[in-house]
Amino acid sequence: MLEAILFALPILTALLAGIQAIRTRSLIRSALWLAGVSASIAVLFYMLGAHQVAVIELSVGAGLVTVLFVFAIGIAGAEIQPQRPIVPKTLAWVLILVAILLLAGFALPFATTVQHSTEPETTSVFWQQRGLDVIVQVVLIFCGVLGLLGVLAEEKAPLDQPMVDEIAAERERDLRNLEYQSSQSMVSSQQGQTR
Amino acid sequence: MNPTTLKLCLMAVLSLVGIGLYGLMICRNLIKMVIVLQILVKAAALGLILAGQMSSQINLGQSLGITVIVADTIVAVVGMALAVQVQRRLGTLDVDALSSLRG
């Protein structure tokens, strides 16, 4: 019973923070509530025995991602206007209930049994059994760096419309110069022939 | 770990999935959609760890959980980059404004 109460605390915190992250109008507050979700989930990870993932979730999910969100919101603007939802709220609730019932019907029968088996260390699982995952993570991190460059990119694109017009005008000027020079050279050659 | 606790954690996973799906269907702001996606992916990571705990393969669950967290972070970074660029070009973060984009 005590174990269930201990688990219920971070679960309730995560759910409350998740609901607030969606409900609040301010994007900054939403990002901070998301950090709360991450921290609660990290506590749950730790209680479930996944100590390494708990540390990574706390540092990356509640730390790095929150900082990135605050940075991006600072660039893009913090407030959001009240807007009509994409899907009517009633339909949204019905779809969510169907999805949850389907998931629960699939997963709940497995939640009654705990199997016991021996397992290799986390490091050997991560580096040997799941080696392909590590390669995928490296590729993903590369994509993330490119994405970060997208956030930090200059305010105007290097080839926006005024610059395109300027380049076109410059080309036209060069062409006219070329035509003028060629016509001049033709005239001079004709004069030379007549002499 | 007793079955009651496992069911409690499973309910947490399902509730977080529900909150995430509801947010995805309600929000129109691009940054808010990325935040909601984060909640959904956290539910998935919790589900993986829980599955690892139930099958006594917590290290496998941890390995998959780390992969999910890395992918989740990259999704957030790329999503925010998209949102910032859309805000700069169109002046709004509304997803409806994206329909005015032409390739």
mmCIF file of N, CA, C and O in Angstrom, chain A residues 8-92:
data_model
loop_
_atom_site.group_PDB
_atom_site.id
_atom_site.type_symbol
_atom_site.label_atom_id
_atom_site.label_comp_id
_atom_site.label_asym_id
_atom_site.label_seq_id
_atom_site.Cartn_x
_atom_site.Cartn_y
_atom_site.Cartn_z
ATOM 1 N N ALA A 8 2.191 6.920 -6.478
ATOM 2 C CA ALA A 8 1.089 7.800 -6.907
ATOM 3 C C ALA A 8 1.505 9.272 -6.898
ATOM 4 O O ALA A 8 1.009 10.049 -7.715
ATOM 5 N N LEU A 9 2.412 9.639 -5.993
ATOM 6 C CA LEU A 9 2.794 11.061 -5.884
ATOM 7 C C LEU A 9 3.422 11.605 -7.173
ATOM 8 O O LEU A 9 2.923 12.588 -7.733
ATOM 9 N N PRO A 10 4.515 10.993 -7.687
ATOM 10 C CA PRO A 10 5.061 11.511 -8.947
ATOM 11 C C PRO A 10 4.109 11.358 -10.129
ATOM 12 O O PRO A 10 4.108 12.189 -11.035
ATOM 13 N N ILE A 11 3.263 10.307 -10.091
ATOM 14 C CA ILE A 11 2.309 10.122 -11.198
ATOM 15 C C ILE A 11 1.315 11.280 -11.233
ATOM 16 O O ILE A 11 1.068 11.885 -12.280
ATOM 17 N N LEU A 12 0.762 11.612 -10.045
ATOM 18 C CA LEU A 12 -0.202 12.721 -10.001
ATOM 19 C C LEU A 12 0.457 14.040 -10.388
ATOM 20 O O LEU A 12 -0.136 14.860 -11.095
ATOM 21 N N THR A 13 1.692 14.236 -9.934
ATOM 22 C CA THR A 13 2.406 15.468 -10.293
ATOM 23 C C THR A 13 2.588 15.557 -11.799
ATOM 24 O O THR A 13 2.385 16.620 -12.401
ATOM 25 N N ALA A 14 2.984 14.435 -12.409
ATOM 26 C CA ALA A 14 3.202 14.434 -13.862
ATOM 27 C C ALA A 14 1.905 14.734 -14.608
ATOM 28 O O ALA A 14 1.889 15.526 -15.559
ATOM 29 N N LEU A 15 0.805 14.118 -14.164
ATOM 30 C CA LEU A 15 -0.473 14.339 -14.848
ATOM 31 C C LEU A 15 -0.929 15.791 -14.698
ATOM 32 O O LEU A 15 -1.366 16.425 -15.664
ATOM 33 N N LEU A 16 -0.787 16.319 -13.482
ATOM 34 C CA LEU A 16 -1.192 17.709 -13.235
ATOM 35 C C LEU A 16 -0.359 18.669 -14.084
ATOM 36 O O LEU A 16 -0.899 19.589 -14.732
ATOM 37 N N ALA A 17 0.948 18.432 -14.106
ATOM 38 C CA ALA A 17 1.824 19.310 -14.898
ATOM 39 C C ALA A 17 1.506 19.187 -16.382
ATOM 40 O O ALA A 17 1.531 20.187 -17.111
ATOM 41 N N GLY A 18 1.185 17.971 -16.838
ATOM 42 C CA GLY A 18 0.848 17.764 -18.244
ATOM 43 C C GLY A 18 -0.420 18.516 -18.628
ATOM 44 O O GLY A 18 -0.482 19.172 -19.674
ATOM 45 N N ILE A 19 -1.436 18.440 -17.747
ATOM 46 C CA ILE A 19 -2.694 19.151 -18.029
ATOM 47 C C ILE A 19 -2.450 20.663 -18.056
ATOM 48 O O ILE A 19 -2.922 21.373 -18.940
ATOM 49 N N GLN A 20 -1.675 21.151 -17.097
ATOM 50 C CA GLN A 20 -1.388 22.593 -17.044
ATOM 51 C C GLN A 20 -0.580 23.046 -18.262
ATOM 52 O O GLN A 20 -0.762 24.145 -18.761
ATOM 53 N N ALA A 21 0.334 22.179 -18.725
ATOM 54 C CA ALA A 21 1.142 22.531 -19.905
ATOM 55 C C ALA A 21 0.253 22.756 -21.120
ATOM 56 O O ALA A 21 0.553 23.591 -21.970
ATOM 57 N N ILE A 22 -0.851 22.019 -21.195
ATOM 58 C CA ILE A 22 -1.758 22.197 -22.341
ATOM 59 C C ILE A 22 -2.702 23.369 -22.107
ATOM 60 O O ILE A 22 -2.998 24.132 -23.020
ATOM 61 N N ARG A 23 -3.151 23.546 -20.865
ATOM 62 C CA ARG A 23 -4.186 24.554 -20.580
ATOM 63 C C ARG A 23 -3.663 25.983 -20.620
ATOM 64 O O ARG A 23 -4.356 26.887 -21.068
ATOM 65 N N THR A 24 -2.449 26.209 -20.156
ATOM 66 C CA THR A 24 -1.980 27.587 -20.003
ATOM 67 C C THR A 24 -1.768 28.267 -21.358
ATOM 68 O O THR A 24 -1.413 27.621 -22.332
ATOM 69 N N ARG A 25 -2.031 29.589 -21.387
ATOM 70 C CA ARG A 25 -1.912 30.337 -22.646
ATOM 71 C C ARG A 25 -0.476 30.761 -22.913
ATOM 72 O O ARG A 25 -0.073 30.929 -24.060
ATOM 73 N N SER A 26 0.284 30.980 -21.840
ATOM 74 C CA SER A 26 1.660 31.458 -22.013
ATOM 75 C C SER A 26 2.564 30.294 -22.404
ATOM 76 O O SER A 26 2.551 29.234 -21.756
ATOM 77 N N LEU A 27 3.345 30.485 -23.462
ATOM 78 C CA LEU A 27 4.222 29.398 -23.921
ATOM 79 C C LEU A 27 5.352 29.141 -22.932
ATOM 80 O O LEU A 27 5.785 27.996 -22.760
ATOM 81 N N ILE A 28 5.835 30.205 -22.279
ATOM 82 C CA ILE A 28 6.918 30.028 -21.303
ATOM 83 C C ILE A 28 6.438 29.151 -20.146
ATOM 84 O O ILE A 28 7.110 28.204 -19.732
ATOM 85 N N ARG A 29 5.226 29.472 -19.657
ATOM 86 C CA ARG A 29 4.679 28.657 -18.558
ATOM 87 C C ARG A 29 4.464 27.223 -19.011
ATOM 88 O O ARG A 29 4.682 26.276 -18.256
ATOM 89 N N SER A 30 4.030 27.073 -20.246
ATOM 90 C CA SER A 30 3.815 25.732 -20.794
ATOM 91 C C SER A 30 5.128 24.941 -20.794
ATOM 92 O O SER A 30 5.152 23.759 -20.418
ATOM 93 N N ALA A 31 6.217 25.612 -21.206
ATOM 94 C CA ALA A 31 7.528 24.942 -21.222
ATOM 95 C C ALA A 31 7.966 24.585 -19.804
ATOM 96 O O ALA A 31 8.558 23.517 -19.570
ATOM 97 N N LEU A 32 7.658 25.469 -18.847
ATOM 98 C CA LEU A 32 8.050 25.173 -17.461
ATOM 99 C C LEU A 32 7.234 24.023 -16.879
ATOM 100 O O LEU A 32 7.764 23.179 -16.148
ATOM 101 N N TRP A 33 5.947 23.966 -17.228
ATOM 102 C CA TRP A 33 5.138 22.811 -16.791
ATOM 103 C C TRP A 33 5.665 21.524 -17.412
ATOM 104 O O TRP A 33 5.642 20.463 -16.793
ATOM 105 N N LEU A 34 6.146 21.627 -18.659
ATOM 106 C CA LEU A 34 6.728 20.444 -19.309
ATOM 107 C C LEU A 34 7.971 19.971 -18.554
ATOM 108 O O LEU A 34 8.202 18.768 -18.407
ATOM 109 N N ALA A 35 8.746 20.941 -18.052
ATOM 110 C CA ALA A 35 9.905 20.566 -17.231
ATOM 111 C C ALA A 35 9.448 19.822 -15.982
ATOM 112 O O ALA A 35 10.101 18.867 -15.530
ATOM 113 N N GLY A 36 8.300 20.255 -15.441
ATOM 114 C CA GLY A 36 7.733 19.552 -14.285
ATOM 115 C C GLY A 36 7.347 18.121 -14.625
ATOM 116 O O GLY A 36 7.601 17.192 -13.839
ATOM 117 N N VAL A 37 6.763 17.931 -15.805
ATOM 118 C CA VAL A 37 6.432 16.560 -16.261
ATOM 119 C C VAL A 37 7.706 15.730 -16.330
ATOM 120 O O VAL A 37 7.758 14.584 -15.848
ATOM 121 N N SER A 38 8.754 16.311 -16.918
ATOM 122 C CA SER A 38 10.019 15.579 -17.080
ATOM 123 C C SER A 38 10.601 15.178 -15.724
ATOM 124 O O SER A 38 11.057 14.042 -15.546
ATOM 125 N N ALA A 39 10.575 16.124 -14.782
ATOM 126 C CA ALA A 39 11.141 15.832 -13.466
ATOM 127 C C ALA A 39 10.351 14.714 -12.772
ATOM 128 O O ALA A 39 10.937 13.789 -12.181
ATOM 129 N N SER A 40 9.015 14.781 -12.866
ATOM 130 C CA SER A 40 8.194 13.737 -12.233
ATOM 131 C C SER A 40 8.427 12.380 -12.878
ATOM 132 O O SER A 40 8.520 11.349 -12.196
ATOM 133 N N ILE A 41 8.542 12.391 -14.206
ATOM 134 C CA ILE A 41 8.782 11.124 -14.913
ATOM 135 C C ILE A 41 10.166 10.579 -14.533
ATOM 136 O O ILE A 41 10.351 9.358 -14.405
ATOM 137 N N ALA A 42 11.139 11.482 -14.333
ATOM 138 C CA ALA A 42 12.480 11.032 -13.929
ATOM 139 C C ALA A 42 12.421 10.349 -12.569
ATOM 140 O O ALA A 42 13.076 9.314 -12.354
ATOM 141 N N VAL A 43 11.630 10.910 -11.654
ATOM 142 C CA VAL A 43 11.472 10.275 -10.334
ATOM 143 C C VAL A 43 10.851 8.887 -10.495
ATOM 144 O O VAL A 43 11.277 7.906 -9.870
ATOM 145 N N LEU A 44 9.855 8.801 -11.394
ATOM 146 C CA LEU A 44 9.204 7.499 -11.631
ATOM 147 C C LEU A 44 10.206 6.488 -12.203
ATOM 148 O O LEU A 44 10.217 5.317 -11.815
ATOM 149 N N PHE A 45 11.034 6.960 -13.152
ATOM 150 C CA PHE A 45 12.062 6.091 -13.731
ATOM 151 C C PHE A 45 12.962 5.537 -12.626
ATOM 152 O O PHE A 45 13.273 4.357 -12.600
ATOM 153 N N TYR A 46 13.364 6.431 -11.726
ATOM 154 C CA TYR A 46 14.263 6.013 -10.644
ATOM 155 C C TYR A 46 13.578 4.975 -9.758
ATOM 156 O O TYR A 46 14.178 3.965 -9.379
ATOM 157 N N MET A 47 12.304 5.213 -9.457
ATOM 158 C CA MET A 47 11.589 4.274 -8.587
ATOM 159 C C MET A 47 11.363 2.930 -9.276
ATOM 160 O O MET A 47 11.233 1.900 -8.616
ATOM 161 N N LEU A 48 11.301 2.953 -10.604
ATOM 162 C CA LEU A 48 11.126 1.695 -11.351
ATOM 163 C C LEU A 48 12.444 0.948 -11.534
ATOM 164 O O LEU A 48 12.468 -0.132 -12.119
ATOM 165 N N GLY A 49 13.544 1.530 -11.094
ATOM 166 C CA GLY A 49 14.841 0.855 -11.183
ATOM 167 C C GLY A 49 15.680 1.268 -12.377
ATOM 168 O O GLY A 49 16.774 0.740 -12.573
ATOM 169 N N ALA A 50 15.176 2.217 -13.193
ATOM 170 C CA ALA A 50 15.935 2.660 -14.371
ATOM 171 C C ALA A 50 16.739 3.904 -13.983
ATOM 172 O O ALA A 50 16.355 5.033 -14.311
ATOM 173 N N HIS A 51 17.831 3.690 -13.262
ATOM 174 C CA HIS A 51 18.555 4.822 -12.679
ATOM 175 C C HIS A 51 19.244 5.683 -13.743
ATOM 176 O O HIS A 51 19.199 6.910 -13.680
ATOM 177 N N GLN A 52 19.869 5.031 -14.723
ATOM 178 C CA GLN A 52 20.583 5.801 -15.760
ATOM 179 C C GLN A 52 19.614 6.666 -16.558
ATOM 180 O O GLN A 52 19.881 7.847 -16.825
ATOM 181 N N VAL A 53 18.491 6.068 -16.937
ATOM 182 C CA VAL A 53 17.510 6.821 -17.727
ATOM 183 C C VAL A 53 16.938 7.980 -16.908
ATOM 184 O O VAL A 53 16.664 9.061 -17.445
ATOM 185 N N ALA A 54 16.789 7.756 -15.598
ATOM 186 C CA ALA A 54 16.275 8.827 -14.736
ATOM 187 C C ALA A 54 17.209 10.032 -14.761
ATOM 188 O O ALA A 54 16.763 11.179 -14.900
ATOM 189 N N VAL A 55 18.509 9.757 -14.669
ATOM 190 C CA VAL A 55 19.482 10.858 -14.689
ATOM 191 C C VAL A 55 19.447 11.580 -16.038
ATOM 192 O O VAL A 55 19.434 12.823 -16.101
ATOM 193 N N ILE A 56 19.401 10.790 -17.122
ATOM 194 C CA ILE A 56 19.391 11.405 -18.463
ATOM 195 C C ILE A 56 18.105 12.211 -18.664
ATOM 196 O O ILE A 56 18.127 13.323 -19.193
ATOM 197 N N GLU A 57 16.982 11.669 -18.224
ATOM 198 C CA GLU A 57 15.706 12.382 -18.380
ATOM 199 C C GLU A 57 15.722 13.697 -17.607
ATOM 200 O O GLU A 57 15.259 14.731 -18.091
ATOM 201 N N LEU A 58 16.285 13.640 -16.392
ATOM 202 C CA LEU A 58 16.322 14.858 -15.574
ATOM 203 C C LEU A 58 17.226 15.918 -16.192
ATOM 204 O O LEU A 58 16.872 17.107 -16.227
ATOM 205 N N SER A 59 18.379 15.487 -16.701
ATOM 206 C CA SER A 59 19.321 16.484 -17.235
ATOM 207 C C SER A 59 18.923 16.948 -18.633
ATOM 208 O O SER A 59 18.998 18.138 -18.924
ATOM 209 N N VAL A 60 18.482 16.008 -19.472
ATOM 210 C CA VAL A 60 18.145 16.377 -20.851
ATOM 211 C C VAL A 60 16.702 16.885 -20.945
ATOM 212 O O VAL A 60 16.451 17.971 -21.470
ATOM 213 N N GLY A 61 15.765 16.096 -20.420
ATOM 214 C CA GLY A 61 14.346 16.453 -20.554
ATOM 215 C C GLY A 61 13.968 17.694 -19.764
ATOM 216 O O GLY A 61 13.324 18.605 -20.284
ATOM 217 N N ALA A 62 14.386 17.716 -18.480
ATOM 218 C CA ALA A 62 13.987 18.858 -17.643
ATOM 219 C C ALA A 62 14.971 20.023 -17.762
ATOM 220 O O ALA A 62 14.618 21.150 -17.444
ATOM 221 N N GLY A 63 16.178 19.762 -18.217
ATOM 222 C CA GLY A 63 17.173 20.830 -18.295
ATOM 223 C C GLY A 63 17.360 21.377 -19.690
ATOM 224 O O GLY A 63 16.894 22.466 -20.016
ATOM 225 N N LEU A 64 18.021 20.589 -20.522
ATOM 226 C CA LEU A 64 18.401 21.059 -21.872
ATOM 227 C C LEU A 64 17.192 21.465 -22.721
ATOM 228 O O LEU A 64 17.166 22.541 -23.313
ATOM 229 N N VAL A 65 16.183 20.581 -22.749
ATOM 230 C CA VAL A 65 15.022 20.854 -23.615
ATOM 231 C C VAL A 65 14.281 22.102 -23.136
ATOM 232 O O VAL A 65 13.825 22.916 -23.951
ATOM 233 N N THR A 66 14.189 22.285 -21.816
ATOM 234 C CA THR A 66 13.507 23.476 -21.293
ATOM 235 C C THR A 66 14.253 24.745 -21.704
ATOM 236 O O THR A 66 13.634 25.737 -22.123
ATOM 237 N N VAL A 67 15.590 24.701 -21.593
ATOM 238 C CA VAL A 67 16.389 25.866 -21.999
ATOM 239 C C VAL A 67 16.176 26.157 -23.484
ATOM 240 O O VAL A 67 15.983 27.315 -23.887
ATOM 241 N N LEU A 68 16.168 25.104 -24.301
ATOM 242 C CA LEU A 68 15.953 25.281 -25.740
ATOM 243 C C LEU A 68 14.570 25.870 -26.027
ATOM 244 O O LEU A 68 14.417 26.744 -26.875
ATOM 245 N N PHE A 69 13.570 25.379 -25.282
ATOM 246 C CA PHE A 69 12.215 25.908 -25.466
ATOM 247 C C PHE A 69 12.162 27.391 -25.118
ATOM 248 O O PHE A 69 11.592 28.196 -25.862
ATOM 249 N N VAL A 70 12.744 27.742 -23.982
ATOM 250 C CA VAL A 70 12.718 29.148 -23.549
ATOM 251 C C VAL A 70 13.442 30.018 -24.581
ATOM 252 O O VAL A 70 12.988 31.116 -24.925
ATOM 253 N N PHE A 71 14.551 29.510 -25.113
ATOM 254 C CA PHE A 71 15.311 30.237 -26.132
ATOM 255 C C PHE A 71 14.463 30.453 -27.390
ATOM 256 O O PHE A 71 14.359 31.570 -27.914
ATOM 257 N N ALA A 72 13.827 29.366 -27.859
ATOM 258 C CA ALA A 72 13.017 29.464 -29.082
ATOM 259 C C ALA A 72 11.798 30.352 -28.858
ATOM 260 O O ALA A 72 11.422 31.132 -29.740
ATOM 261 N N ILE A 73 11.191 30.267 -27.679
ATOM 262 C CA ILE A 73 10.013 31.104 -27.392
ATOM 263 C C ILE A 73 10.437 32.572 -27.322
ATOM 264 O O ILE A 73 9.716 33.466 -27.770
ATOM 265 N N GLY A 74 11.635 32.820 -26.790
ATOM 266 C CA GLY A 74 12.154 34.186 -26.756
ATOM 267 C C GLY A 74 12.317 34.761 -28.153
ATOM 268 O O GLY A 74 12.098 35.958 -28.366
ATOM 269 N N ILE A 75 12.674 33.933 -29.117
ATOM 270 C CA ILE A 75 12.833 34.406 -30.496
ATOM 271 C C ILE A 75 11.462 34.563 -31.165
ATOM 272 O O ILE A 75 11.181 35.552 -31.826
ATOM 273 N N ALA A 76 10.606 33.557 -30.971
ATOM 274 C CA ALA A 76 9.363 33.510 -31.750
ATOM 275 C C ALA A 76 8.210 34.284 -31.118
ATOM 276 O O ALA A 76 7.246 34.601 -31.797
ATOM 277 N N GLY A 77 8.279 34.577 -29.822
ATOM 278 C CA GLY A 77 7.162 35.276 -29.175
ATOM 279 C C GLY A 77 6.484 34.376 -28.164
ATOM 280 O O GLY A 77 6.260 33.193 -28.436
ATOM 281 N N ALA A 78 6.125 34.957 -27.001
ATOM 282 C CA ALA A 78 5.722 34.129 -25.865
ATOM 283 C C ALA A 78 4.225 33.861 -25.777
ATOM 284 O O ALA A 78 3.815 32.833 -25.273
ATOM 285 N N GLU A 79 3.409 34.774 -26.260
ATOM 286 C CA GLU A 79 1.963 34.638 -26.035
ATOM 287 C C GLU A 79 1.288 33.978 -27.238
ATOM 288 O O GLU A 79 1.700 34.178 -28.367
ATOM 289 N N ILE A 80 0.243 33.233 -26.956
ATOM 290 C CA ILE A 80 -0.542 32.681 -28.066
ATOM 291 C C ILE A 80 -1.963 33.220 -27.979
ATOM 292 O O ILE A 80 -2.490 33.453 -26.905
ATOM 293 N N GLN A 81 -2.552 33.451 -29.130
ATOM 294 C CA GLN A 81 -3.907 33.977 -29.179
ATOM 295 C C GLN A 81 -4.900 32.829 -28.999
ATOM 296 O O GLN A 81 -4.621 31.700 -29.385
ATOM 297 N N PRO A 82 -6.067 33.134 -28.400
ATOM 298 C CA PRO A 82 -7.087 32.082 -28.303
ATOM 299 C C PRO A 82 -7.575 31.694 -29.698
ATOM 300 O O PRO A 82 -7.926 32.560 -30.500
ATOM 301 N N GLN A 83 -7.541 30.419 -29.981
ATOM 302 C CA GLN A 83 -7.923 29.943 -31.313
ATOM 303 C C GLN A 83 -8.887 28.770 -31.180
ATOM 304 O O GLN A 83 -8.903 28.097 -30.156
ATOM 305 N N ARG A 84 -9.643 28.565 -32.262
ATOM 306 C CA ARG A 84 -10.540 27.414 -32.221
ATOM 307 C C ARG A 84 -9.719 26.144 -32.388
ATOM 308 O O ARG A 84 -8.710 26.139 -33.109
ATOM 309 N N PRO A 85 -10.117 25.050 -31.706
ATOM 310 C CA PRO A 85 -9.333 23.817 -31.795
ATOM 311 C C PRO A 85 -9.402 23.189 -33.184
ATOM 312 O O PRO A 85 -10.328 23.459 -33.956
ATOM 313 N N ILE A 86 -8.408 22.362 -33.505
ATOM 314 C CA ILE A 86 -8.362 21.709 -34.811
ATOM 315 C C ILE A 86 -9.552 20.752 -34.959
ATOM 316 O O ILE A 86 -10.234 20.727 -35.971
ATOM 317 N N VAL A 87 -9.784 19.966 -33.913
ATOM 318 C CA VAL A 87 -10.882 18.988 -33.904
ATOM 319 C C VAL A 87 -11.880 19.454 -32.847
ATOM 320 O O VAL A 87 -11.457 19.969 -31.808
ATOM 321 N N PRO A 88 -13.198 19.341 -33.077
ATOM 322 C CA PRO A 88 -14.159 19.688 -32.007
ATOM 323 C C PRO A 88 -13.851 18.916 -30.720
ATOM 324 O O PRO A 88 -13.475 17.741 -30.774
ATOM 325 N N LYS A 89 -14.032 19.625 -29.575
ATOM 326 C CA LYS A 89 -13.586 19.021 -28.309
ATOM 327 C C LYS A 89 -14.298 17.702 -28.000
ATOM 328 O O LYS A 89 -13.690 16.774 -27.477
ATOM 329 N N THR A 90 -15.582 17.610 -28.334
ATOM 330 C CA THR A 90 -16.320 16.373 -28.059
ATOM 331 C C THR A 90 -15.724 15.214 -28.848
ATOM 332 O O THR A 90 -15.488 14.127 -28.297
ATOM 333 N N LEU A 91 -15.463 15.471 -30.128
ATOM 334 C CA LEU A 91 -14.873 14.423 -30.973
ATOM 335 C C LEU A 91 -13.482 14.036 -30.445
ATOM 336 O O LEU A 91 -13.126 12.845 -30.432
ATOM 337 N N ALA A 92 -12.743 15.052 -29.980
ATOM 338 C CA ALA A 92 -11.407 14.780 -29.429
ATOM 339 C C ALA A 92 -11.501 13.849 -28.223
ATOM 340 O O ALA A 92 -10.757 12.862 -28.114
#
